[in-house]
mmCIF file of C-alpha atoms in Angstrom:
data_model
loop_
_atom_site.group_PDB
_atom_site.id
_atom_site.type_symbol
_atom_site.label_atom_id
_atom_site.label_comp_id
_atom_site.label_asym_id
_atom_site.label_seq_id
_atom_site.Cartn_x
_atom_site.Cartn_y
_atom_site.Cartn_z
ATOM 1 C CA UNK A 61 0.000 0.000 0.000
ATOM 2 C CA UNK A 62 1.521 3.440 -1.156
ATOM 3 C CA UNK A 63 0.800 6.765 1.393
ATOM 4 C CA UNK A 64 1.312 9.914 -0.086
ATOM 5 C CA UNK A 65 0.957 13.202 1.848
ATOM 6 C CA UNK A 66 -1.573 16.059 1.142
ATOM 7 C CA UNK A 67 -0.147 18.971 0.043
ATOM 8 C CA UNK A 68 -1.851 22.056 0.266
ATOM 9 C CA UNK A 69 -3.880 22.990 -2.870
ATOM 10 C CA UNK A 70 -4.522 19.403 -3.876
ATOM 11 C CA UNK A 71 -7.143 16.875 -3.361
ATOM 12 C CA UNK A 72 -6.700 14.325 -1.211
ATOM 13 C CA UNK A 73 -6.593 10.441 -2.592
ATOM 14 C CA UNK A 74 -9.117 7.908 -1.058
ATOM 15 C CA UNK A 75 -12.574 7.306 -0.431
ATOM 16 C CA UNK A 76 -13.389 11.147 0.168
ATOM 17 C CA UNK A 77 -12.480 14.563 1.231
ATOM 18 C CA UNK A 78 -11.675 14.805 4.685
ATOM 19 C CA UNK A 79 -11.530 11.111 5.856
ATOM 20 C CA UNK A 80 -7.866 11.214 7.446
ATOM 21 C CA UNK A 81 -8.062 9.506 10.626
ATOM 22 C CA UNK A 82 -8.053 6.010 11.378
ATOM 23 C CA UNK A 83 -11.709 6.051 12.673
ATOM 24 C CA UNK A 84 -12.940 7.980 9.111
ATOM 25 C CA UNK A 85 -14.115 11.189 10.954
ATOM 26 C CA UNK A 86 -14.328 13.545 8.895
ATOM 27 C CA UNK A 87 -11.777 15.953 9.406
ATOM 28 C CA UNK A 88 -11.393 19.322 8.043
ATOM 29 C CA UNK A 89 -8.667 19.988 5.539
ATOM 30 C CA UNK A 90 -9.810 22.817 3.835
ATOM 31 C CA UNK A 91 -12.512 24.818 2.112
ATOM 32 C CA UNK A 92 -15.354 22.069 2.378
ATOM 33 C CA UNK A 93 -18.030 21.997 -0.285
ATOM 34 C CA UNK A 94 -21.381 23.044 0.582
ATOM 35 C CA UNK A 95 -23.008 19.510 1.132
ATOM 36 C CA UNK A 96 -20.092 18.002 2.741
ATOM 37 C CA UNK A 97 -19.894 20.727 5.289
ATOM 38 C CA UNK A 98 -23.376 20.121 6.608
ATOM 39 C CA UNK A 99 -23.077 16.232 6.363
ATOM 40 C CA UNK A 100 -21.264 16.080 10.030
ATOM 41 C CA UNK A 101 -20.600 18.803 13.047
ATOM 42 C CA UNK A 102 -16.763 19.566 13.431
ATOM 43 C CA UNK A 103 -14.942 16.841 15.039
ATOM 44 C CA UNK A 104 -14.181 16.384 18.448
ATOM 45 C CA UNK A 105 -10.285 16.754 19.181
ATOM 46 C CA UNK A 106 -8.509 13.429 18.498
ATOM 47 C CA UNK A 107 -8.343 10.858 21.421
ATOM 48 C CA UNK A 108 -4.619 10.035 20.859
ATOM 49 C CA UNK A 109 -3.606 13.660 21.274
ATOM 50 C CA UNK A 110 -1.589 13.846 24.947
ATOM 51 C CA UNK A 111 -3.716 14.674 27.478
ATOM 52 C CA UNK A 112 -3.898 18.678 29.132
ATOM 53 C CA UNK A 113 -0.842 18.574 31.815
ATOM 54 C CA UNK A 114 1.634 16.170 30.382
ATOM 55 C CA UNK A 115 4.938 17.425 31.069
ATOM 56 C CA UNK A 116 7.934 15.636 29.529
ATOM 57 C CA UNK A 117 10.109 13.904 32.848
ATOM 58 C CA UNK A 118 13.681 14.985 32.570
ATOM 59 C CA UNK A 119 15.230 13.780 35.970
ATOM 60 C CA UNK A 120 14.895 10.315 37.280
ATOM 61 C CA UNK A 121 15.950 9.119 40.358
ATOM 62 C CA UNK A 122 18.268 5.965 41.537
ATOM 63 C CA UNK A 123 19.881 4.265 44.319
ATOM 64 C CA UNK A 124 23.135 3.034 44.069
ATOM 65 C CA UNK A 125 23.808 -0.745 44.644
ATOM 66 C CA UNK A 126 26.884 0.056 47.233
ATOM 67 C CA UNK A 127 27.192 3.640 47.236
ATOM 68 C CA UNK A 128 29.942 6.238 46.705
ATOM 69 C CA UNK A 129 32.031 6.887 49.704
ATOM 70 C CA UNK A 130 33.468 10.102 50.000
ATOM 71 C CA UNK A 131 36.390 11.264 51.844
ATOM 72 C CA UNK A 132 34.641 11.831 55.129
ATOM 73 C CA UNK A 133 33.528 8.268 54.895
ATOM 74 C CA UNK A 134 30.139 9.166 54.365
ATOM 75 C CA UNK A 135 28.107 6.760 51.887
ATOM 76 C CA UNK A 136 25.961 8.383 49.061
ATOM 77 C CA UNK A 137 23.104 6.405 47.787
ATOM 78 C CA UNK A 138 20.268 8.175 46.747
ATOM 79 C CA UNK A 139 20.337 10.480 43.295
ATOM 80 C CA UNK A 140 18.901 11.785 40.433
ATOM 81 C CA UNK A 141 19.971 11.770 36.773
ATOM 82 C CA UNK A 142 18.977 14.020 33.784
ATOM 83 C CA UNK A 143 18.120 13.242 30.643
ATOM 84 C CA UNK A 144 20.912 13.437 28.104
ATOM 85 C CA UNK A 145 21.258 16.379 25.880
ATOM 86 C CA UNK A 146 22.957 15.738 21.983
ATOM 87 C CA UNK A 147 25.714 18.732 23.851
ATOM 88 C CA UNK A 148 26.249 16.336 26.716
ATOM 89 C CA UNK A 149 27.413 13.363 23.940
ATOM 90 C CA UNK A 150 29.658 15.503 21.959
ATOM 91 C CA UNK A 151 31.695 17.824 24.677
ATOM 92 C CA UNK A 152 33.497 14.224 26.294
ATOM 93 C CA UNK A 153 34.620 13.817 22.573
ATOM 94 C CA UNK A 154 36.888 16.831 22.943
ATOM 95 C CA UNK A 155 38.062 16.077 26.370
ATOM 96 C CA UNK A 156 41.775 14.848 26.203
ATOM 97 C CA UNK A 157 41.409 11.930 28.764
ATOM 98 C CA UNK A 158 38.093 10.608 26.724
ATOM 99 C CA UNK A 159 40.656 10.911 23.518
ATOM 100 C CA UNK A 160 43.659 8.980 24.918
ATOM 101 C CA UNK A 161 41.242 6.351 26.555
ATOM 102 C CA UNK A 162 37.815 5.895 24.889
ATOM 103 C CA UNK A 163 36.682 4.119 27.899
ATOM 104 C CA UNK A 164 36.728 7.290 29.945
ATOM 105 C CA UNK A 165 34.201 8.650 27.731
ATOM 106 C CA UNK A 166 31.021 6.765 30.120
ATOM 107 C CA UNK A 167 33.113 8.293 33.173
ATOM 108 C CA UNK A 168 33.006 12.320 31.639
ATOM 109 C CA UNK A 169 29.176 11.490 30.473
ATOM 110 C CA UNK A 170 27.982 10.462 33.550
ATOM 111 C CA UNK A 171 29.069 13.364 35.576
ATOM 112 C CA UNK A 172 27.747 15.553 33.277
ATOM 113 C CA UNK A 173 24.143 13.610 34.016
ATOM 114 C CA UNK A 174 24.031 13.118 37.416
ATOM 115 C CA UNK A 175 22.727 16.023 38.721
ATOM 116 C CA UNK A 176 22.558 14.439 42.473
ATOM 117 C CA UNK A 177 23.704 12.329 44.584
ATOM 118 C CA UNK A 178 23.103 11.945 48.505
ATOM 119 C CA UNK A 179 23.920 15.412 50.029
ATOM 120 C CA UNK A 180 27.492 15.727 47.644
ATOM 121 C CA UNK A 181 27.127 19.727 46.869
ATOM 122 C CA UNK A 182 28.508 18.812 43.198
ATOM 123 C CA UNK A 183 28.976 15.471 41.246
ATOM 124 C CA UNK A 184 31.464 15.620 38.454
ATOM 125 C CA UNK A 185 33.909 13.525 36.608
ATOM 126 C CA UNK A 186 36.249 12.761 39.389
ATOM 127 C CA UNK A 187 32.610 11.719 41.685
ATOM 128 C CA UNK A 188 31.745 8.777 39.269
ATOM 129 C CA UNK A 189 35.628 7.954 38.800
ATOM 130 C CA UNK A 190 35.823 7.234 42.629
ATOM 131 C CA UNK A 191 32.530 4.873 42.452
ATOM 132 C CA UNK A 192 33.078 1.330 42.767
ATOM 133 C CA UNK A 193 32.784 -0.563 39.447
ATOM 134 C CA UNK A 194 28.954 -2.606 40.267
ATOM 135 C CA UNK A 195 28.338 1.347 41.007
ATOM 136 C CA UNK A 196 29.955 2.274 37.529
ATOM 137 C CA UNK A 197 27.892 -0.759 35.239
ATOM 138 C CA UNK A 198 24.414 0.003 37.353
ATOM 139 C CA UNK A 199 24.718 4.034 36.333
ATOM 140 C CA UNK A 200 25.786 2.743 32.841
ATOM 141 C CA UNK A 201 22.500 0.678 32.113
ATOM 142 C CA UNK A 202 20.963 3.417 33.679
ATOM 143 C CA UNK A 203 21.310 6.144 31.725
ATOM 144 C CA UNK A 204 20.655 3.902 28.309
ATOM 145 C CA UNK A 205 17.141 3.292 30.116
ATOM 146 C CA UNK A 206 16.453 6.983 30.889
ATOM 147 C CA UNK A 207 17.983 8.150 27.558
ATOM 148 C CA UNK A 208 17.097 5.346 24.858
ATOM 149 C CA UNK A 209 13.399 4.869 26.207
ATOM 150 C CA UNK A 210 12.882 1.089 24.718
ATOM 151 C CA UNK A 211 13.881 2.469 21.359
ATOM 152 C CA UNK A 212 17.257 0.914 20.877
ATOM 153 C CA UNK A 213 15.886 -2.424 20.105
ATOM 154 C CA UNK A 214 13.534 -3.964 17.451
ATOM 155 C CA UNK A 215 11.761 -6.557 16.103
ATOM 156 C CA UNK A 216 12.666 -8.552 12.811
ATOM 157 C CA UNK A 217 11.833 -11.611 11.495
ATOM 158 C CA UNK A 218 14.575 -13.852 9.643
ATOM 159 C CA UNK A 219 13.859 -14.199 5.941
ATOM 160 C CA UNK A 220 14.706 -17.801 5.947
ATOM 161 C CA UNK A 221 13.085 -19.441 8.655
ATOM 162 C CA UNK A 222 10.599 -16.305 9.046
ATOM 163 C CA UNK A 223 11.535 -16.668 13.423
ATOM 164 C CA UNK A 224 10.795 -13.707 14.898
ATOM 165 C CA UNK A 225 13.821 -11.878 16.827
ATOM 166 C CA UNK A 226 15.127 -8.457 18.767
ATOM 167 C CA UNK A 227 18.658 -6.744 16.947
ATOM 168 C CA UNK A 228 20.208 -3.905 18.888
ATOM 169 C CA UNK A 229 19.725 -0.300 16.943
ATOM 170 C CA UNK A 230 21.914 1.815 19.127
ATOM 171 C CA UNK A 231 25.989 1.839 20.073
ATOM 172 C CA UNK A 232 26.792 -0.398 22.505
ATOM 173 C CA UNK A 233 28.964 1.925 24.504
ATOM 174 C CA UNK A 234 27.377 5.065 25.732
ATOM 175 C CA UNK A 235 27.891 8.380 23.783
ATOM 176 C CA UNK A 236 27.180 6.081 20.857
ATOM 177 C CA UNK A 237 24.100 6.159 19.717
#
């Protein structure tokens, strides 16, 4: 089945003027003719639009498996990461440690998205670098969660034995997406 898109000015294809939702509802699109526009009222809004109040969530708490101990000795648990910005993946690039070790790359990126952690005035690079390394993999799988919202995966079906499977989309190493 071929889709084309209305463009303004032309008619659209199919079985009438104005059917372009799923349900057929007749939906505006234009100067109506004279018996169409009496046919039906004006629709009501559609029911998949997002609902009055949704606010995109941007921070999203954790809790470390051990914690981060900091020189005091005190142990920091409880935090809050940001979503990733496309700023926050390209800056590390430039950084001179990330360069001479691409593996320090998850280290720089992290403390640019952890906003908290426990009662730590700042967390930055040389916070995550002191975490233990369970601490280190958890925030890892953590921020592909917040920041790849289910969308790194999808399903495909083998051409030869038409099985159904899951293939990976995204880098496997964050910062690559």
């Amino acid at each position: 089945m071929r889709r084309t898109t209305a463009r303004p000015g032309s008619v659209p294809a199919g079985p009438g003027p104005g059917l372009g939702t799923a349900q057929g509802t007749p939906v505006p699109d234009g100067p109506a003719e004279p018996e169409l526009a009496s046919a039906a009222p004006a629709p009501a809004p559609a029911a998949s639009a997002a609902p009055a109040g949704q606010v995109l969530r941007t921070e999203f708490p954790f809790e470390l498996p051990r914690g981060y101990v900091d020189d005091s000795g005190t142990v920091h648990r409880h935090g809050v990461m940001r979503l990733a910005t496309a700023r926050d993946e390209l800056i590390p690039l430039r950084d001179v440690r990330v360069q001479e070790n691409p593996a320090y790359l998850s280290v720089v990126l992290l403390g640019r998205v952890i906003t908290r952690l426990g009662t730590l005035p700042m967390v930055h690079d040389g916070v995550v670098e002191n975490m233990f390394a369970s601490d280190l993999a958890f925030l890892q799988d953590f921020y592909r969660q917040v920041n790849a919202e289910g969308h790194t995966r999808a399903g495909v079906t083998c051409p030869h034995c038409e099985q159904p499977f899951e293939v990976e989309l995204g880098g496997s190493r964050l910062g690559e997406s």
